[in-house]
Amino acid sequence: MKASVIISTYKRTDNLSLILQALDRQTCNNFEVIISEDDHNPEMAFYISVAQKRHAFPIVHLSQDADEGFRKNQMLNRSIAAAKGVLLIFLDGDCIPHPSLVEEYIRHGTSHRIMTGRRVMLHQRITQRLYRYNSLQPLSLLRIIAAGSSHIEEGLYLPFMPRTKAKGILGCNWGVMKERLLEINGFDEDYQQAAYGEDLDIEWRLLQTGCHLFSMKFRAIVYHLDHAANYGQEELKQSQRLWEQKRKANIVACINGLVKTVVQAPRKYPGALPLPPVAQAL
């Protein structure tokens, strides 16, 4: 099974360098990389043109025509359309993948699974060491613990452990079959603020089609680079209000998605699951 690893990025070539180094270390090589840039940055374009020659895996670069604010979902839809993989793996541009991440997603990928990975929150000290040396050498479990990072338990690679109860999608680390996203018309581009649109909304709509959450804890791991929050409480509230409106409308295949459609009647599926509580998914 071929996978497409879709990396959402904005400005940070230093982050991307670390991520691509980690993808070089993957335990399988049956994947392509799609860099989904929500920006139009000459520095990023030059960096990727060099990276395309340096790395063994195929790298596709998609970008906006201009930086016009948060349009991450639009770029994710363009990435879905361009993807050649049967399985899509979504990573954020501040998350370094564990060497076995792609292999684990491929191993566990089935038609109706929404595979949800987790993340270790790296402390600022180890994040700065990674930037300083542009190397993954500081990324060892002992150094992560010593630096005072959080959610360290999410960084334990224990593939033979019994599966834990699945939690909701974190937009920074999850996977699903491409056909499932085509069925719901991809990401809803009405979301123009961070949060909700790239995780809660897509999760709810996939669940309504009969998909189910599948925990990848101890299997699909990423290391989140420390940084200040990218959005404030007011933006979060705007996204939440929009999501609540979308749920009430109960349109599973979104209107402003991969294909722009006319307003449609709510599309329901037999055996649809109840709505996930907001607090649980955050």
XYZ file of N, CA and C in Angstrom:
846
model
N 0.845 -1.189 0.000
C 0.000 0.000 0.000
C 0.885 1.246 0.000
N 0.634 2.159 -0.927
C 1.410 3.396 -0.967
C 0.722 4.465 -0.139
N 1.525 5.261 0.571
C 1.005 6.341 1.402
C 1.473 7.686 0.863
N 0.656 8.696 1.100
C 1.043 10.084 0.853
C 1.104 10.791 2.197
N 2.276 11.308 2.536
C 2.452 12.056 3.782
C 2.264 13.534 3.461
N 1.200 14.125 3.982
C 0.853 15.517 3.701
C 1.286 16.371 4.885
N 2.205 17.295 4.636
C 2.762 18.143 5.692
C 2.238 19.563 5.502
N 1.459 20.043 6.449
C 0.970 21.422 6.408
C 2.043 22.341 6.978
N 2.442 23.341 6.201
C 3.542 24.192 6.654
C 3.260 25.654 6.363
N 3.942 26.507 7.137
C 3.822 27.959 6.969
C 5.126 28.592 7.448
N 5.895 29.114 6.523
C 7.117 29.888 6.783
C 8.342 29.076 7.218
N 8.201 28.079 8.080
C 9.324 27.531 8.834
C 10.096 26.459 8.065
N 11.127 26.881 7.344
C 11.985 25.906 6.667
C 12.833 25.120 7.671
N 13.132 25.729 8.836
C 13.911 24.997 9.843
C 13.121 23.815 10.386
N 11.817 24.008 10.598
C 10.964 22.883 10.993
C 10.953 21.805 9.921
N 10.766 22.240 8.681
C 10.636 21.293 7.581
C 11.914 20.482 7.400
N 13.058 21.104 7.610
C 14.325 20.382 7.505
C 14.373 19.212 8.479
N 13.945 19.437 9.713
C 13.943 18.368 10.718
C 12.948 17.268 10.355
N 11.793 17.666 9.842
C 10.771 16.679 9.468
C 11.265 15.800 8.323
N 11.868 16.412 7.316
C 12.361 15.630 6.177
C 13.511 14.712 6.586
N 14.343 15.167 7.508
C 15.383 14.275 8.034
C 14.752 13.048 8.696
N 13.681 13.279 9.450
C 12.998 12.164 10.113
C 12.351 11.227 9.100
N 11.844 11.769 8.013
C 11.246 10.920 6.981
C 12.318 10.110 6.253
N 13.534 10.629 6.187
C 14.651 9.851 5.635
C 14.917 8.594 6.450
N 14.575 8.629 7.724
C 14.865 7.522 8.640
C 13.708 6.535 8.772
N 12.679 6.693 7.978
C 11.523 5.804 8.114
C 11.896 4.354 7.814
N 11.223 3.448 8.481
C 11.503 2.016 8.330
C 10.870 1.420 7.082
N 10.111 2.205 6.344
C 9.626 1.767 5.025
C 9.778 2.941 4.075
N 9.765 2.669 2.784
C 9.984 3.739 1.809
C 8.862 3.849 0.785
N 7.723 3.231 1.080
C 6.625 3.241 0.116
C 5.715 4.444 0.353
N 6.287 5.638 0.185
C 5.489 6.843 0.411
C 6.045 8.008 -0.400
N 5.182 8.968 -0.622
C 5.560 10.253 -1.188
C 5.284 11.324 -0.135
N 5.880 12.484 -0.319
C 5.657 13.609 0.585
C 5.033 14.750 -0.200
N 3.962 15.306 0.333
C 3.338 16.491 -0.249
C 3.460 17.618 0.765
N 4.168 18.667 0.388
C 4.317 19.826 1.268
C 3.216 20.817 0.917
N 2.317 20.995 1.859
C 1.111 21.796 1.672
C 1.339 23.156 2.328
N 1.808 24.110 1.545
C 2.229 25.404 2.084
C 1.095 26.419 2.006
N 0.623 26.869 3.162
C -0.436 27.884 3.210
C 0.194 29.275 3.141
N 0.894 29.518 2.055
C 1.687 30.733 1.895
C 2.263 30.711 0.487
N 2.938 31.788 0.122
C 3.710 31.817 -1.129
C 5.044 32.470 -0.792
N 6.006 31.651 -0.406
C 7.254 32.129 0.170
C 8.429 31.689 -0.697
N 9.144 32.632 -1.334
C 10.282 32.252 -2.185
C 11.345 31.454 -1.440
N 11.573 31.775 -0.174
C 12.562 31.031 0.614
C 12.151 29.565 0.745
N 10.861 29.327 0.994
C 10.362 27.960 1.097
C 10.487 27.242 -0.246
N 10.134 27.930 -1.330
C 10.211 27.311 -2.656
C 11.646 26.903 -2.988
N 12.606 27.780 -2.666
C 14.012 27.448 -2.934
C 14.457 26.274 -2.076
N 14.092 26.308 -0.793
C 14.491 25.220 0.097
C 13.962 23.880 -0.424
N 12.700 23.849 -0.838
C 12.103 22.590 -1.294
C 12.740 22.131 -2.603
N 13.088 23.067 -3.475
C 13.738 22.676 -4.737
C 15.062 21.965 -4.467
N 15.767 22.387 -3.428
C 17.008 21.709 -3.033
C 16.691 20.365 -2.386
N 15.685 20.357 -1.512
C 15.309 19.121 -0.805
C 14.856 18.032 -1.771
N 14.211 18.423 -2.859
C 13.736 17.433 -3.832
C 14.889 16.645 -4.444
N 16.068 17.243 -4.512
C 17.243 16.560 -5.052
C 18.001 15.788 -3.972
N 17.796 16.184 -2.730
C 18.578 15.631 -1.625
C 17.967 14.356 -1.054
N 16.641 14.262 -1.073
C 15.963 13.149 -0.411
C 15.521 12.096 -1.423
N 15.492 10.846 -0.983
C 15.184 9.728 -1.883
C 13.704 9.633 -2.213
N 12.834 10.079 -1.318
C 11.394 9.974 -1.555
C 10.913 11.149 -2.413
N 9.854 10.925 -3.203
C 9.315 12.018 -4.018
C 8.739 13.122 -3.134
N 8.998 14.368 -3.504
C 8.458 15.525 -2.785
C 7.688 16.389 -3.769
N 6.417 16.618 -3.467
C 5.558 17.509 -4.251
C 5.328 18.765 -3.423
N 5.477 19.921 -4.045
C 5.284 21.192 -3.331
C 4.063 21.914 -3.892
N 3.096 22.172 -3.032
C 1.913 22.948 -3.393
C 1.872 24.199 -2.522
N 1.526 25.344 -3.114
C 1.496 26.585 -2.338
C 0.363 27.480 -2.817
N 0.083 28.501 -2.022
C -0.891 29.514 -2.398
C -0.270 30.478 -3.405
N -1.118 31.277 -4.042
C -0.612 32.333 -4.917
C -0.115 33.527 -4.108
N -0.663 33.676 -2.893
C -0.271 34.766 -2.001
C -0.681 34.394 -0.587
N -0.072 35.055 0.393
C -0.436 34.841 1.796
C -1.638 35.714 2.114
N -2.802 35.107 2.177
C -4.040 35.848 2.423
C -4.733 35.359 3.689
N -3.942 34.938 4.668
C -4.527 34.475 5.916
C -4.669 32.962 5.944
N -5.343 32.482 6.982
C -5.456 31.044 7.231
C -6.366 30.381 6.193
N -5.749 29.599 5.317
C -6.511 28.830 4.323
C -5.964 27.400 4.270
N -5.660 26.885 5.440
C -5.067 25.555 5.545
C -5.944 24.496 4.902
N -7.256 24.558 5.123
C -8.133 23.524 4.578
C -8.152 23.535 3.058
N -8.041 24.716 2.469
C -7.961 24.792 1.011
C -6.720 24.063 0.510
N -5.597 24.275 1.178
C -4.363 23.605 0.772
C -4.439 22.103 1.020
N -5.094 21.696 2.100
C -5.252 20.262 2.348
C -6.072 19.611 1.235
N -7.093 20.293 0.762
C -7.887 19.742 -0.340
C -7.062 19.625 -1.615
N -6.258 20.617 -1.903
C -5.388 20.523 -3.078
C -4.407 19.356 -2.938
N -3.968 19.120 -1.715
C -3.039 18.014 -1.461
C -3.716 16.665 -1.632
N -4.955 16.551 -1.157
C -5.723 15.311 -1.357
C -5.858 15.022 -2.845
N -6.214 16.043 -3.610
C -6.410 15.859 -5.050
C -5.119 15.418 -5.739
N -3.986 15.923 -5.263
C -2.699 15.601 -5.897
C -2.117 14.277 -5.430
N -2.592 13.774 -4.301
C -1.980 12.596 -3.679
C -2.127 11.352 -4.549
N -1.042 10.598 -4.675
C -1.060 9.333 -5.410
C -1.248 8.134 -4.489
N -1.136 8.366 -3.195
C -1.259 7.278 -2.237
C -2.693 6.868 -1.981
N -2.876 5.590 -1.654
C -4.182 5.079 -1.230
C -4.483 5.553 0.190
N -3.434 5.638 1.001
C -3.534 6.065 2.395
C -2.950 7.465 2.523
N -3.659 8.335 3.229
C -3.180 9.690 3.471
C -2.815 9.845 4.942
N -1.618 10.360 5.190
C -1.131 10.616 6.543
C -0.934 12.122 6.679
N -1.562 12.711 7.689
C -1.516 14.161 7.863
C -0.606 14.524 9.035
N 0.374 15.381 8.757
C 1.282 15.901 9.777
C 1.286 17.420 9.707
N 1.440 18.063 10.857
C 1.639 19.503 10.870
C 3.117 19.819 10.741
N 3.399 21.023 10.283
C 4.772 21.427 10.028
C 5.575 21.767 11.256
N 5.069 21.410 12.435
C 5.840 21.566 13.666
C 5.986 20.231 14.395
N 5.784 19.130 13.672
C 5.785 17.802 14.293
C 6.756 16.864 13.575
N 7.722 16.346 14.305
C 8.742 15.446 13.767
C 8.272 14.006 13.937
N 8.190 13.222 12.858
C 7.683 11.847 12.975
C 8.717 10.861 13.510
N 8.248 9.922 14.297
C 9.051 8.780 14.757
C 9.440 7.934 13.540
N 10.588 7.239 13.579
C 11.028 6.448 12.414
C 10.034 5.400 11.926
N 9.163 4.896 12.784
C 8.220 3.845 12.378
C 6.831 4.375 12.046
N 6.670 5.684 12.013
C 5.323 6.247 11.849
C 4.650 5.793 10.557
N 5.313 5.949 9.426
C 4.682 5.596 8.148
C 4.380 4.102 8.099
N 5.324 3.279 8.527
C 5.109 1.828 8.513
C 3.907 1.437 9.365
N 3.756 2.054 10.526
C 2.637 1.720 11.408
C 1.307 2.132 10.792
N 1.256 3.282 10.173
C 0.010 3.699 9.515
C -0.341 2.751 8.366
N 0.653 2.365 7.591
C 0.390 1.438 6.488
C -0.066 0.087 7.025
N 0.566 -0.389 8.080
C 0.222 -1.695 8.655
C -1.224 -1.728 9.152
N -1.689 -0.659 9.737
C -3.003 -0.667 10.380
C -4.103 -0.029 9.530
N -3.752 0.483 8.371
C -4.752 1.154 7.548
C -5.750 0.196 6.923
N -7.029 0.432 7.173
C -8.106 -0.305 6.508
C -9.168 0.695 6.074
N -10.134 0.216 5.331
C -11.060 1.096 4.630
C -11.775 2.101 5.523
N -12.258 1.677 6.685
C -13.106 2.560 7.485
C -12.458 2.999 8.796
N -11.143 2.909 8.880
C -10.460 3.348 10.095
C -10.016 4.809 9.993
N -10.296 5.559 11.034
C -9.697 6.879 11.228
C -8.592 6.675 12.258
N -7.365 6.651 11.816
C -6.251 6.318 12.705
C -5.719 7.586 13.377
N -5.720 7.579 14.699
C -5.395 8.781 15.455
C -4.112 8.595 16.249
N -3.054 9.288 15.823
C -1.795 9.272 16.549
C -1.769 10.350 17.615
N -0.701 10.356 18.425
C -0.567 11.344 19.488
C 0.775 12.064 19.345
N 1.045 12.973 20.292
C 2.256 13.787 20.195
C 2.905 14.001 21.557
N 4.225 14.068 21.545
C 5.018 14.499 22.692
C 5.227 16.003 22.551
N 5.010 16.753 23.619
C 5.202 18.203 23.587
C 6.619 18.510 24.070
N 7.503 18.787 23.125
C 8.903 19.036 23.466
C 9.062 20.348 24.233
N 9.950 20.333 25.203
C 10.264 21.553 25.950
C 11.056 22.505 25.062
N 11.005 23.784 25.408
C 11.726 24.787 24.633
C 13.221 24.480 24.548
N 13.795 23.936 25.623
C 15.246 23.678 25.628
C 15.648 22.687 24.544
N 14.920 21.585 24.442
C 15.296 20.589 23.431
C 14.909 21.063 22.035
N 13.827 21.844 21.940
C 13.455 22.424 20.643
C 14.576 23.310 20.118
N 15.133 24.152 20.982
C 16.208 25.049 20.557
C 17.473 24.282 20.183
N 17.749 23.170 20.848
C 18.899 22.335 20.481
C 18.712 21.737 19.084
N 17.504 21.310 18.786
C 17.219 20.762 17.456
C 17.447 21.819 16.383
N 16.986 23.049 16.654
C 17.198 24.134 15.695
C 18.686 24.480 15.572
N 19.371 24.540 16.700
C 20.767 24.987 16.706
C 21.643 24.070 15.858
N 21.425 22.784 15.978
C 22.275 21.820 15.283
C 21.659 21.323 13.973
N 20.401 21.683 13.725
C 19.692 21.164 12.552
C 19.917 19.662 12.427
N 19.722 18.982 13.526
C 20.000 17.549 13.618
C 19.000 16.909 14.569
N 18.692 15.641 14.315
C 17.783 14.899 15.189
C 18.508 14.226 16.346
N 19.817 14.400 16.430
C 20.588 13.727 17.481
C 20.083 14.047 18.893
N 19.670 15.299 19.185
C 19.169 15.579 20.541
C 17.842 14.888 20.865
N 17.215 14.261 19.873
C 15.872 13.716 20.064
C 15.942 12.280 20.585
N 16.414 12.128 21.809
C 16.410 10.822 22.463
C 15.463 10.885 23.649
N 14.955 9.725 24.060
C 13.981 9.694 25.148
C 14.557 10.292 26.426
N 15.822 9.979 26.732
C 16.433 10.500 27.957
C 16.534 12.021 27.919
N 16.934 12.570 26.772
C 17.039 14.026 26.656
C 15.657 14.676 26.713
N 14.667 14.023 26.104
C 13.303 14.557 26.137
C 12.804 14.641 27.575
N 13.069 13.593 28.354
C 12.655 13.577 29.760
C 13.432 14.619 30.556
N 14.753 14.647 30.382
C 15.604 15.564 31.149
C 15.268 17.024 30.872
N 14.815 17.312 29.661
C 14.497 18.695 29.298
C 13.189 19.174 29.914
N 12.399 18.258 30.467
C 11.127 18.654 31.061
C 9.986 18.716 30.068
N 10.059 17.936 29.005
C 8.969 17.884 28.022
C 7.723 17.278 28.656
N 6.575 17.495 28.025
C 5.317 16.970 28.565
C 4.719 15.921 27.633
N 3.785 15.149 28.171
C 3.164 14.030 27.453
C 4.233 13.043 26.967
N 5.216 12.806 27.816
C 6.319 11.905 27.459
C 5.816 10.496 27.184
N 4.747 10.089 27.896
C 4.205 8.738 27.692
C 3.733 8.527 26.257
N 3.400 9.620 25.565
C 2.967 9.502 24.173
C 4.135 9.197 23.243
N 5.360 9.281 23.758
C 6.531 9.020 22.937
C 7.091 7.625 23.070
N 6.406 6.766 23.817
C 6.875 5.390 23.976
C 6.439 4.559 22.777
N 7.399 3.998 22.077
C 7.071 3.138 20.929
C 6.956 1.705 21.421
N 5.723 1.243 21.574
C 5.427 -0.094 22.108
C 4.386 -0.758 21.205
N 4.787 -1.164 19.999
C 3.812 -1.638 19.013
C 3.090 -2.920 19.392
N 3.604 -3.654 20.371
C 2.949 -4.909 20.751
C 2.043 -4.747 21.970
N 1.937 -3.529 22.454
C 1.017 -3.259 23.562
C -0.424 -3.365 23.067
N -1.349 -3.823 23.925
C -2.765 -3.809 23.539
C -3.201 -2.385 23.198
N -4.083 -2.280 22.251
C -4.555 -0.956 21.850
C -5.344 -0.304 22.981
N -5.188 1.005 23.089
C -5.946 1.782 24.057
C -7.217 2.313 23.395
N -8.132 2.817 24.212
C -9.352 3.413 23.675
C -8.991 4.611 22.802
N -9.594 4.681 21.638
C -9.254 5.735 20.686
C -9.759 7.091 21.156
N -8.911 8.101 21.002
C -9.304 9.485 21.220
C -9.521 10.140 19.864
N -9.998 11.374 19.891
C -10.316 12.059 18.651
C -9.088 12.454 17.844
N -9.341 12.938 16.643
C -8.282 13.353 15.731
C -7.527 14.550 16.294
N -6.204 14.464 16.268
C -5.336 15.632 16.364
C -4.881 15.923 14.938
N -5.182 17.113 14.447
C -4.872 17.415 13.056
C -3.406 17.287 12.711
N -2.547 17.243 13.736
C -1.096 17.175 13.505
C -0.590 15.773 13.243
N -1.439 14.722 13.441
C -0.940 13.345 13.329
C -2.107 12.375 13.236
N -2.528 12.083 12.023
C -3.602 11.108 11.838
C -3.573 10.594 10.407
N -4.321 9.511 10.156
C -4.339 8.922 8.826
C -5.683 8.317 8.485
N -5.980 8.277 7.190
C -7.239 7.721 6.705
C -7.068 7.395 5.222
N -7.906 6.496 4.722
C -7.862 6.182 3.299
C -8.384 7.362 2.469
N -7.751 7.590 1.342
C -8.138 8.710 0.490
C -9.598 8.615 0.072
N -10.072 7.404 -0.207
C -11.449 7.232 -0.678
C -12.464 7.741 0.330
N -12.136 7.650 1.622
C -13.058 8.116 2.662
C -13.183 9.639 2.628
N -12.081 10.322 2.357
C -12.139 11.778 2.285
C -12.837 12.244 1.017
N -12.675 11.499 -0.059
C -13.399 11.843 -1.283
C -14.901 11.726 -1.067
N -15.306 10.752 -0.258
C -16.731 10.524 -0.005
C -17.390 11.715 0.686
N -16.640 12.415 1.537
C -17.221 13.554 2.261
C -16.775 14.891 1.660
N -16.200 14.835 0.461
C -15.780 16.037 -0.268
C -14.656 16.789 0.442
N -13.815 16.046 1.148
C -12.618 16.634 1.736
C -12.886 17.571 2.894
N -11.945 18.480 3.094
C -12.030 19.447 4.189
C -12.960 20.593 3.809
N -13.622 21.145 4.806
C -14.548 22.260 4.595
C -13.757 23.566 4.605
N -13.731 24.244 3.467
C -12.940 25.462 3.333
C -13.615 26.689 3.923
N -14.824 26.519 4.465
C -15.460 27.634 5.168
C -14.691 28.003 6.433
N -13.928 27.053 6.973
C -13.139 27.334 8.173
C -11.910 28.146 7.785
N -11.845 29.374 8.264
C -10.711 30.246 7.967
C -10.029 30.729 9.243
N -10.194 29.936 10.288
C -9.464 30.110 11.537
C -8.922 28.734 11.930
N -7.868 28.740 12.717
C -7.283 27.476 13.164
C -8.217 26.755 14.123
N -8.036 25.441 14.190
C -8.802 24.540 15.080
C -10.178 24.253 14.489
N -10.750 23.155 14.893
C -12.076 22.670 14.499
C -12.114 22.170 13.059
N -11.789 23.006 12.075
C -11.953 22.605 10.688
C -11.072 21.460 10.259
N -9.848 21.389 10.810
C -8.908 20.352 10.390
C -8.897 19.150 11.313
N -9.747 19.139 12.333
C -9.821 17.941 13.181
C -11.256 17.624 13.612
N -11.904 18.462 14.415
C -13.247 18.133 14.904
C -14.262 17.972 13.777
N -14.252 18.898 12.833
C -15.230 18.845 11.742
C -15.011 17.619 10.866
N -13.774 17.387 10.474
C -13.497 16.257 9.581
C -13.769 14.940 10.292
N -13.490 14.887 11.598
C -13.770 13.675 12.372
C -15.268 13.397 12.415
N -16.047 14.406 12.744
C -17.499 14.212 12.843
C -18.077 13.719 11.517
N -17.659 14.327 10.414
C -18.228 13.940 9.123
C -17.795 12.536 8.715
N -16.560 12.164 8.994
C -16.121 10.793 8.702
C -16.890 9.776 9.536
N -17.133 10.084 10.804
C -17.881 9.165 11.662
C -19.291 8.928 11.132
N -19.892 9.937 10.546
C -21.255 9.781 10.043
C -21.334 8.826 8.851
N -20.210 8.562 8.209
C -20.212 7.639 7.063
C -19.977 6.191 7.475
N -19.841 5.956 8.781
C -19.601 4.596 9.253
C -18.154 4.300 9.571
N -17.272 5.293 9.416
C -15.881 5.115 9.843
C -15.818 5.053 11.367
N -14.722 4.522 11.892
C -14.550 4.466 13.339
C -13.128 4.863 13.707
N -12.995 5.429 14.905
C -11.690 5.842 15.403
C -10.857 4.626 15.797
N -9.570 4.687 15.504
C -8.649 3.584 15.787
C -7.388 4.178 16.400
N -7.116 3.828 17.656
C -5.986 4.418 18.368
C -4.649 3.944 17.810
N -3.763 4.901 17.590
C -2.385 4.594 17.186
C -1.397 4.978 18.285
N -1.897 5.096 19.516
C -1.017 5.385 20.645
C 0.024 4.276 20.787
N 1.246 4.656 21.091
C 2.408 3.769 21.194
C 2.868 3.258 19.828
N 2.251 3.712 18.762
C 2.607 3.253 17.414
C 2.960 4.421 16.486
N 2.057 5.365 16.333
C 2.292 6.523 15.461
C 2.581 7.734 16.344
N 3.838 8.110 16.418
C 4.303 9.126 17.366
C 4.900 10.308 16.609
N 4.590 11.511 17.073
C 5.299 12.697 16.590
C 5.785 13.505 17.789
N 6.817 14.307 17.525
C 7.420 15.165 18.545
C 7.138 16.617 18.159
N 6.347 17.286 18.980
C 5.868 18.634 18.669
C 6.882 19.675 19.126
N 7.371 20.470 18.178
C 8.331 21.524 18.483
C 7.647 22.658 19.247
N 8.309 23.142 20.268
C 7.717 24.172 21.124
C 7.607 25.508 20.388
N 6.464 26.163 20.541
C 6.268 27.505 19.978
C 5.065 28.150 20.651
N 4.946 29.457 20.475
C 3.799 30.177 21.020
C 2.537 29.768 20.268
N 1.390 29.949 20.900
C 0.112 29.603 20.268
C -0.081 30.407 18.987
N -0.635 29.741 17.970
C -0.843 30.391 16.674
C -2.181 31.109 16.573
N -3.022 30.962 17.568
C -4.344 31.587 17.516
C -4.800 31.910 18.934
N -5.738 32.858 19.029
C -6.243 33.280 20.327
C -7.616 32.712 20.613
N -8.142 33.061 21.776
C -9.436 32.543 22.207
C -10.572 33.017 21.310
N -10.484 34.243 20.807
C -11.565 34.749 19.958
C -11.635 33.965 18.649
N -10.489 33.658 18.062
C -10.475 32.846 16.845
C -11.043 31.463 17.113
N -10.676 30.905 18.282
C -11.177 29.589 18.663
C -12.694 29.606 18.786
N -13.227 30.667 19.379
C -14.677 30.782 19.546
C -15.377 30.911 18.195
N -14.766 31.640 17.267
C -15.351 31.771 15.930
C -15.439 30.412 15.246
N -14.363 29.639 15.347
C -14.366 28.307 14.741
C -15.387 27.401 15.414
N -15.503 27.511 16.726
C -16.469 26.685 17.453
C -17.895 27.016 17.032
N -18.200 28.315 16.906
C -19.554 28.708 16.486
C -19.868 28.171 15.097
N -18.892 28.261 14.195
C -19.110 27.752 12.838
C -19.328 26.247 12.867
N -18.545 25.540 13.670
C -18.691 24.086 13.750
C -20.064 23.694 14.276
N -20.542 24.409 15.271
C -21.862 24.104 15.823
C -22.953 24.323 14.776
N -22.795 25.359 13.956
C -23.744 25.588 12.861
C -23.691 24.445 11.852
N -22.486 23.980 11.549
C -22.325 22.891 10.583
C -22.976 21.608 11.094
N -22.808 21.321 12.366
C -23.402 20.101 12.929
C -24.923 20.153 12.856
N -25.484 21.319 13.164
C -26.943 21.449 13.120
C -27.461 21.261 11.697
N -26.716 21.774 10.721
C -27.123 21.599 9.318
C -26.999 20.147 8.892
N -26.091 19.399 9.523
C -25.936 17.956 9.298
C -25.635 17.609 7.843
N -24.807 18.426 7.214
C -24.360 18.125 5.853
C -23.009 17.422 5.952
N -23.004 16.144 5.634
C -21.804 15.330 5.819
C -20.793 15.577 4.704
N -21.239 15.578 3.456
C -20.363 15.926 2.337
C -20.399 17.442 2.208
N -19.330 18.115 2.626
C -19.366 19.576 2.733
C -19.566 20.228 1.364
N -20.103 21.427 1.389
C -20.416 22.153 0.157
C -19.169 22.822 -0.419
N -18.384 23.446 0.444
C -17.191 24.179 0.017
C -15.955 23.322 0.280
N -15.839 22.233 -0.486
C -14.768 21.281 -0.254
C -13.926 21.034 -1.489
N -13.540 19.783 -1.697
C -12.767 19.416 -2.882
C -13.467 19.857 -4.157
N -14.757 19.597 -4.192
C -15.607 20.040 -5.294
C -16.566 21.066 -4.730
N -16.708 22.204 -5.383
C -17.642 23.228 -4.922
C -19.029 22.872 -5.445
N -19.961 22.626 -4.520
C -21.284 22.144 -4.896
C -22.351 23.163 -4.541
N -23.523 22.975 -5.113
C -24.665 23.811 -4.751
C -25.188 23.361 -3.398
N -25.982 24.209 -2.761
C -26.543 23.869 -1.460
C -27.372 22.606 -1.590
N -27.175 21.679 -0.679
C -27.825 20.387 -0.759
C -28.611 20.116 0.507
N -29.500 19.156 0.427
C -30.219 18.716 1.620
C -29.256 17.971 2.526
N -29.496 17.991 3.847
C -28.624 17.238 4.755
C -28.488 15.785 4.319
N -27.267 15.303 4.307
C -26.987 13.948 3.847
C -26.721 13.069 5.056
N -27.607 12.125 5.312
C -27.481 11.263 6.477
C -27.101 9.854 6.043
N -26.542 9.128 6.970
C -26.113 7.765 6.712
C -26.750 6.844 7.737
N -27.139 5.648 7.319
C -27.692 4.707 8.296
C -26.653 4.343 9.339
N -27.100 4.290 10.573
C -26.196 3.895 11.653
C -25.178 4.952 12.008
N -25.471 6.216 11.686
C -24.527 7.282 11.997
C -24.320 7.388 13.501
N -23.109 7.738 13.882
C -22.761 7.811 15.291
C -23.169 9.154 15.874
N -23.342 9.242 17.189
C -23.691 10.520 17.811
C -22.557 11.521 17.686
N -22.885 12.789 17.843
C -21.891 13.837 17.743
C -20.884 13.722 18.880
N -19.586 13.914 18.593
C -18.598 13.859 19.677
C -18.685 15.112 20.530
N -18.580 15.009 21.852
C -18.592 16.202 22.692
C -17.359 17.045 22.448
N -17.539 18.366 22.444
C -16.433 19.267 22.146
C -15.299 19.082 23.139
N -15.627 19.012 24.415
C -14.593 18.956 25.447
C -13.706 17.730 25.298
N -14.294 16.610 24.895
C -13.527 15.371 24.778
C -12.542 15.442 23.626
N -12.932 16.129 22.565
C -12.104 16.132 21.366
C -10.973 17.148 21.446
N -11.097 18.158 22.293
C -10.066 19.191 22.367
C -8.833 18.690 23.114
